[in-house]
Short mmCIF file of C-alpha atoms in Angstrom, two decimals:
data_model
loop_
_atom_site.label_atom_id
_atom_site.label_comp_id
_atom_site.label_asym_id
_atom_site.label_seq_id
_atom_site.Cartn_x
_atom_site.Cartn_y
_atom_site.Cartn_z
CA MET A 1 -5.54 -11.60 11.35
CA LEU A 2 -5.70 -8.26 9.55
CA LEU A 3 -8.56 -9.34 7.27
CA LEU A 4 -10.63 -10.49 10.26
CA ASN A 5 -10.77 -6.95 11.62
CA PRO A 6 -14.09 -5.38 10.44
CA SER A 7 -12.51 -1.99 9.79
CA SER A 8 -9.58 -3.48 7.85
CA LEU A 9 -11.93 -5.75 5.93
CA ARG A 10 -14.04 -2.76 4.80
CA ILE A 11 -10.94 -0.81 3.74
CA ASN A 12 -9.47 -3.73 1.83
CA VAL A 13 -12.74 -4.56 0.05
CA LEU A 14 -13.36 -0.95 -0.99
CA SER A 15 -9.74 -0.50 -2.08
CA GLY A 16 -9.86 -3.77 -4.00
CA LEU A 17 -13.02 -2.71 -5.81
CA THR A 18 -11.47 0.63 -6.71
CA VAL A 19 -8.31 -0.91 -8.10
CA SER A 20 -10.08 -3.71 -9.98
CA LEU A 21 -12.44 -1.28 -11.72
CA ALA A 22 -9.57 1.01 -12.65
CA LEU A 23 -7.43 -1.90 -13.89
CA VAL A 24 -9.90 -2.94 -16.60
CA PRO A 25 -9.56 0.06 -18.97
CA GLU A 26 -5.81 0.26 -18.31
CA ALA A 27 -5.24 -3.41 -19.08
CA ILE A 28 -7.25 -3.15 -22.31
CA ALA A 29 -5.44 0.02 -23.37
CA PHE A 30 -1.99 -1.47 -22.75
CA ALA A 31 -2.94 -4.65 -24.61
CA LEU A 32 -3.95 -2.59 -27.62
CA VAL A 33 -0.66 -0.68 -27.42
CA ALA A 34 1.16 -4.03 -27.56
CA HIS A 35 -1.03 -5.12 -30.53
CA VAL A 36 -2.54 -8.08 -28.67
CA SER A 37 -6.08 -9.06 -27.67
CA PRO A 38 -7.67 -7.07 -24.81
CA LEU A 39 -8.13 -10.37 -22.97
CA THR A 40 -4.36 -10.82 -23.01
CA GLY A 41 -4.09 -7.66 -20.93
CA LEU A 42 -6.97 -8.57 -18.62
CA TYR A 43 -5.53 -12.02 -17.97
CA ALA A 44 -2.19 -10.38 -17.10
CA ALA A 45 -3.91 -8.00 -14.68
CA PHE A 46 -5.63 -10.95 -12.97
CA ILE A 47 -2.67 -13.34 -12.70
CA VAL A 48 0.12 -10.84 -11.99
CA CYS A 49 -1.94 -8.86 -9.47
CA LEU A 50 -3.10 -11.99 -7.64
CA LEU A 51 0.29 -13.71 -7.38
CA THR A 52 2.28 -10.61 -6.41
CA ALA A 53 -0.32 -9.69 -3.78
CA ALA A 54 -0.17 -13.19 -2.28
CA LEU A 55 3.60 -13.73 -2.50
CA GLY A 56 5.14 -10.26 -2.73
CA GLY A 57 7.13 -8.32 -0.17
CA ARG A 58 5.31 -4.99 -0.07
CA PRO A 59 1.74 -4.55 1.24
CA GLY A 60 -0.15 -2.00 -0.81
CA MET A 61 1.63 -2.76 -4.10
CA ILE A 62 -0.58 -3.30 -7.14
CA SER A 63 0.85 -5.05 -10.20
CA GLY A 64 -0.51 -5.79 -13.65
CA ALA A 65 -0.09 -5.08 -17.35
CA THR A 66 1.77 -1.78 -17.79
CA GLY A 67 2.45 0.71 -20.53
CA ALA A 68 6.19 0.66 -19.88
CA LEU A 69 6.31 -2.99 -20.94
CA ALA A 70 3.73 -2.67 -23.72
CA VAL A 71 5.80 -0.17 -25.73
CA VAL A 72 8.63 -2.72 -25.90
CA MET A 73 6.36 -5.67 -26.66
CA VAL A 74 4.78 -4.06 -29.72
CA ALA A 75 7.97 -4.44 -31.79
CA LEU A 76 8.23 -8.17 -30.95
CA VAL A 77 4.56 -8.84 -31.70
CA SER A 78 4.69 -6.90 -34.98
CA GLN A 79 7.73 -8.81 -36.24
CA HIS A 80 7.23 -12.33 -34.88
CA GLY A 81 3.66 -12.72 -33.58
CA VAL A 82 1.97 -13.05 -30.23
CA GLU A 83 3.19 -16.61 -29.49
CA TYR A 84 6.75 -15.29 -29.29
CA LEU A 85 5.50 -12.72 -26.77
CA PHE A 86 4.19 -15.47 -24.48
CA ALA A 87 7.56 -17.25 -24.66
CA THR A 88 9.32 -13.96 -23.95
CA VAL A 89 7.17 -13.34 -20.86
CA VAL A 90 8.17 -16.77 -19.49
CA LEU A 91 11.87 -16.03 -20.04
CA MET A 92 11.39 -12.54 -18.59
CA GLY A 93 10.02 -14.11 -15.42
CA LEU A 94 12.92 -16.56 -15.20
CA LEU A 95 15.42 -13.70 -15.44
CA GLN A 96 13.59 -11.87 -12.66
CA LEU A 97 13.72 -15.02 -10.50
CA ILE A 98 17.49 -15.18 -11.04
CA PHE A 99 17.73 -11.52 -10.00
CA ALA A 100 15.82 -12.31 -6.81
CA ALA A 101 17.88 -15.44 -6.09
CA LEU A 102 21.06 -13.35 -6.28
CA LYS A 103 19.47 -10.92 -3.77
CA LEU A 104 20.11 -7.87 -5.95
CA GLY A 105 16.88 -6.12 -4.95
CA LYS A 106 18.61 -4.27 -2.12
CA LEU A 107 20.60 -2.28 -4.69
CA ILE A 108 17.48 -0.16 -5.34
CA ARG A 109 18.16 1.64 -2.06
CA MET A 110 21.24 3.18 -3.66
CA VAL A 111 19.11 5.09 -6.19
CA PRO A 112 19.24 8.88 -5.45
CA HIS A 113 16.08 10.60 -4.25
CA SER A 114 16.23 12.91 -7.28
CA VAL A 115 15.86 9.88 -9.54
CA MET A 116 12.80 8.85 -7.54
CA LEU A 117 11.24 12.28 -8.07
CA GLY A 118 12.05 12.17 -11.78
CA PHE A 119 10.55 8.69 -12.08
CA VAL A 120 7.30 9.64 -10.36
CA ASN A 121 6.79 12.94 -12.18
CA GLY A 122 7.94 11.60 -15.53
CA LEU A 123 5.48 8.73 -15.29
CA ALA A 124 2.71 11.18 -14.36
CA ILE A 125 3.43 13.17 -17.52
CA VAL A 126 3.44 10.03 -19.67
CA ILE A 127 0.11 8.88 -18.20
CA PHE A 128 -1.38 12.36 -18.70
CA MET A 129 -0.27 12.54 -22.32
CA ALA A 130 -1.64 9.06 -23.02
CA GLN A 131 -5.17 10.20 -22.15
CA PHE A 132 -5.41 12.45 -25.22
CA GLY A 133 -5.85 9.38 -27.41
CA HIS A 134 -9.27 8.82 -25.83
CA PHE A 135 -10.44 12.14 -27.30
CA LYS A 136 -10.25 10.68 -30.80
CA THR A 137 -12.94 8.77 -32.69
CA LEU A 138 -13.10 6.94 -36.01
CA GLY A 139 -14.07 9.20 -38.86
CA ALA A 140 -16.09 8.32 -41.94
CA ASP A 141 -12.89 7.39 -43.79
CA GLY A 142 -11.79 5.04 -41.02
CA SER A 143 -9.06 7.32 -39.68
CA LEU A 144 -8.83 8.65 -36.13
CA GLN A 145 -10.06 12.22 -35.74
CA TRP A 146 -10.30 14.56 -32.78
CA MET A 147 -13.71 14.84 -31.16
CA HIS A 148 -15.63 18.03 -31.77
CA GLY A 149 -19.01 19.57 -31.07
CA GLU A 150 -21.42 17.90 -28.66
CA SER A 151 -19.37 14.69 -28.21
CA LEU A 152 -16.35 16.72 -27.10
CA VAL A 153 -18.43 18.78 -24.66
CA ILE A 154 -19.94 15.62 -23.13
CA MET A 155 -16.53 13.97 -22.82
CA LEU A 156 -14.97 17.03 -21.16
CA GLY A 157 -17.97 17.40 -18.84
CA LEU A 158 -17.75 13.79 -17.64
CA VAL A 159 -13.98 14.10 -17.15
CA ALA A 160 -14.45 17.30 -15.13
CA LEU A 161 -17.21 15.73 -13.02
CA THR A 162 -15.08 12.66 -12.29
CA MET A 163 -12.09 14.78 -11.28
CA ALA A 164 -14.29 17.01 -9.09
CA ILE A 165 -15.67 14.00 -7.20
CA ILE A 166 -12.18 12.57 -6.65
CA TYR A 167 -10.90 15.94 -5.37
CA LEU A 168 -13.88 17.12 -3.30
CA LEU A 169 -15.33 13.94 -1.76
CA PRO A 170 -12.43 13.40 0.70
CA LYS A 171 -13.22 16.84 2.15
CA LEU A 172 -16.67 15.52 3.10
CA THR A 173 -16.08 11.87 4.00
CA ASN A 174 -13.50 9.10 3.85
CA ALA A 175 -16.08 6.34 4.19
CA ILE A 176 -15.59 5.33 0.56
CA PRO A 177 -12.58 5.87 -1.73
CA SER A 178 -13.21 8.95 -3.87
CA ALA A 179 -11.99 7.17 -7.01
CA LEU A 180 -14.52 4.35 -6.50
CA ALA A 181 -17.30 6.86 -5.85
CA ALA A 182 -16.38 8.77 -9.00
CA ILE A 183 -16.48 5.62 -11.15
CA LEU A 184 -19.84 4.49 -9.77
CA ILE A 185 -21.53 7.92 -9.80
CA VAL A 186 -20.45 8.94 -13.30
CA ALA A 187 -21.03 5.48 -14.80
CA GLY A 188 -24.48 5.37 -13.15
CA LEU A 189 -25.29 8.85 -14.46
CA VAL A 190 -24.38 7.87 -18.02
CA ALA A 191 -26.37 4.62 -17.80
CA LEU A 192 -29.49 6.18 -16.29
CA THR A 193 -29.63 9.23 -18.55
CA GLY A 194 -28.59 7.45 -21.73
CA ILE A 195 -25.76 9.88 -22.46
CA GLU A 196 -24.00 8.96 -25.71
CA THR A 197 -20.27 8.75 -25.00
CA LYS A 198 -17.31 6.40 -25.36
CA THR A 199 -17.18 3.43 -22.97
CA VAL A 200 -14.57 0.85 -22.00
CA GLY A 201 -16.31 -1.62 -24.32
CA ASP A 202 -15.51 0.63 -27.27
CA MET A 203 -11.80 0.03 -26.71
CA GLY A 204 -12.09 -3.67 -27.56
CA SER A 205 -14.11 -6.81 -26.90
CA ILE A 206 -13.56 -8.37 -23.47
CA ALA A 207 -15.86 -11.34 -24.02
CA GLY A 208 -14.29 -14.57 -22.80
CA GLY A 209 -13.81 -16.92 -19.87
CA LEU A 210 -11.10 -17.63 -17.34
CA PRO A 211 -7.49 -17.92 -18.60
CA GLN A 212 -6.51 -21.36 -19.85
CA PHE A 213 -3.10 -23.07 -19.69
CA HIS A 214 -1.30 -22.51 -22.98
CA LEU A 215 2.19 -23.56 -24.06
CA PRO A 216 3.74 -20.90 -26.33
CA ASP A 217 3.57 -22.21 -29.89
CA VAL A 218 7.18 -21.50 -30.89
CA PRO A 219 10.04 -23.75 -32.05
CA LEU A 220 12.23 -24.88 -29.15
CA ASN A 221 15.60 -24.05 -30.69
CA LEU A 222 18.44 -21.53 -30.49
CA GLU A 223 16.90 -19.32 -33.16
CA THR A 224 13.87 -18.74 -30.96
CA LEU A 225 16.15 -17.96 -28.02
CA TYR A 226 18.06 -15.43 -30.14
CA ILE A 227 14.77 -13.72 -30.95
CA ILE A 228 13.21 -13.59 -27.50
CA PHE A 229 16.24 -13.19 -25.21
CA PRO A 230 16.99 -9.50 -25.97
CA TYR A 231 13.33 -8.58 -25.46
CA ALA A 232 13.08 -10.69 -22.30
CA LEU A 233 16.20 -9.02 -20.87
CA ILE A 234 14.86 -5.52 -21.57
CA LEU A 235 11.39 -6.34 -20.23
CA ALA A 236 12.82 -7.97 -17.09
CA ALA A 237 14.98 -4.90 -16.42
CA ILE A 238 12.13 -2.44 -17.00
CA GLY A 239 9.75 -4.48 -14.86
CA LEU A 240 12.21 -4.76 -11.98
CA ILE A 241 13.19 -1.10 -12.09
CA GLU A 242 9.59 0.11 -12.10
CA THR A 243 8.61 -2.40 -9.42
CA LEU A 244 11.49 -1.60 -7.07
CA LEU A 245 11.21 2.17 -7.53
CA THR A 246 7.50 1.90 -6.71
CA LEU A 247 8.34 -0.22 -3.66
CA ASN A 248 10.89 2.36 -2.55
CA LEU A 249 8.36 5.15 -2.98
CA ILE A 250 5.69 3.36 -0.92
CA ASP A 251 8.31 2.63 1.74
CA ALA A 252 8.98 6.37 2.00
CA MET A 253 5.28 7.30 2.04
CA THR A 254 4.33 4.78 4.72
CA ASP A 255 7.57 4.96 6.74
CA THR A 256 7.82 1.17 6.57
CA ARG A 257 10.21 -1.18 4.82
CA GLY A 258 9.29 -3.69 2.15
CA MET A 259 11.25 -6.71 0.97
CA PRO A 260 12.62 -5.98 -2.52
CA ASN A 261 14.05 -9.45 -3.13
CA ARG A 262 10.78 -11.13 -2.19
CA GLU A 263 8.86 -8.71 -4.41
CA SER A 264 11.26 -9.44 -7.29
CA MET A 265 10.69 -13.17 -6.74
CA ALA A 266 6.91 -12.70 -6.79
CA GLN A 267 7.11 -10.62 -9.98
CA GLY A 268 9.25 -13.28 -11.67
CA LEU A 269 6.97 -16.13 -10.65
CA ALA A 270 3.89 -14.18 -11.76
CA ASN A 271 5.40 -13.60 -15.20
CA VAL A 272 6.46 -17.23 -15.62
CA VAL A 273 2.91 -18.35 -14.78
CA GLY A 274 1.44 -15.55 -16.89
CA GLY A 275 3.44 -16.60 -19.94
CA PHE A 276 1.94 -20.09 -19.71
CA PHE A 277 -1.58 -18.63 -19.56
CA ALA A 278 -1.31 -16.45 -22.69
CA THR A 279 -0.83 -13.11 -20.94
CA MET A 280 1.43 -10.13 -21.64
CA GLY A 281 2.97 -10.24 -18.16
CA GLY A 282 3.42 -7.15 -16.04
CA CYS A 283 5.06 -5.33 -13.16
CA ALA A 284 4.16 -2.88 -10.40
CA MET A 285 1.75 -0.06 -11.24
CA ILE A 286 2.63 3.13 -9.44
CA GLY A 287 -0.69 4.89 -10.17
CA GLN A 288 -2.81 2.05 -8.82
CA SER A 289 -0.51 1.59 -5.83
CA MET A 290 -0.85 5.24 -4.89
#
């Protein structure tokens, strides 16, 4: 009945818009890190976010393609190709389902609070450092070079304006999420004034339709299993750790209690489905969830 409440409906719609707009550049960026098509990241954001929201055990959790998984995937894609990645994502999901079936999610509550603080702050530093790559452009020789001159000033100005809106707007009103307002205001300003700056579209083409069912095109033999199993095991572990630490953090912030085993089950199911729809899979996203 929560969604039938007008106030709750407004909050959920505005929050959903904010997260969905913020997910697009992140999903594209993580797909490029993994050396796959931007659509592979966007499909993951759609499928993983939808299934975990519907079936998961923690209200307020946002899941999708993540950088923590992408940095592991890049080695697999570089050596064996993207079809092996899709097979790995399916196996990753199956391993997560086994974890949930054994009801091991409750073990996350044994993690010390100091580890939680290190996880949150370490991830913040990683995310911050990753933004510097957006201050580079292709030079005349085809190599990436740091921005300079007018383009750098414009980029810094838009970043500062966006951050100012996010920080100052809540002091005036909470009628609309400050992050959503910042995206709409700054994007509208750039579009109306014709300011020349980098856009999400510059990161990669996102032209395409809805995800289609796709069986991974890999040989069904032991050799394939030997290739994908180590990656699937690592990805499953990373995904579960990040998901359950995020769940634990939101539990502490909201003074409520989520269901880690149910969330693990939802993550596993989302990755199994995602692997059969040519996505890079995913896990919880602490930044979006916050």
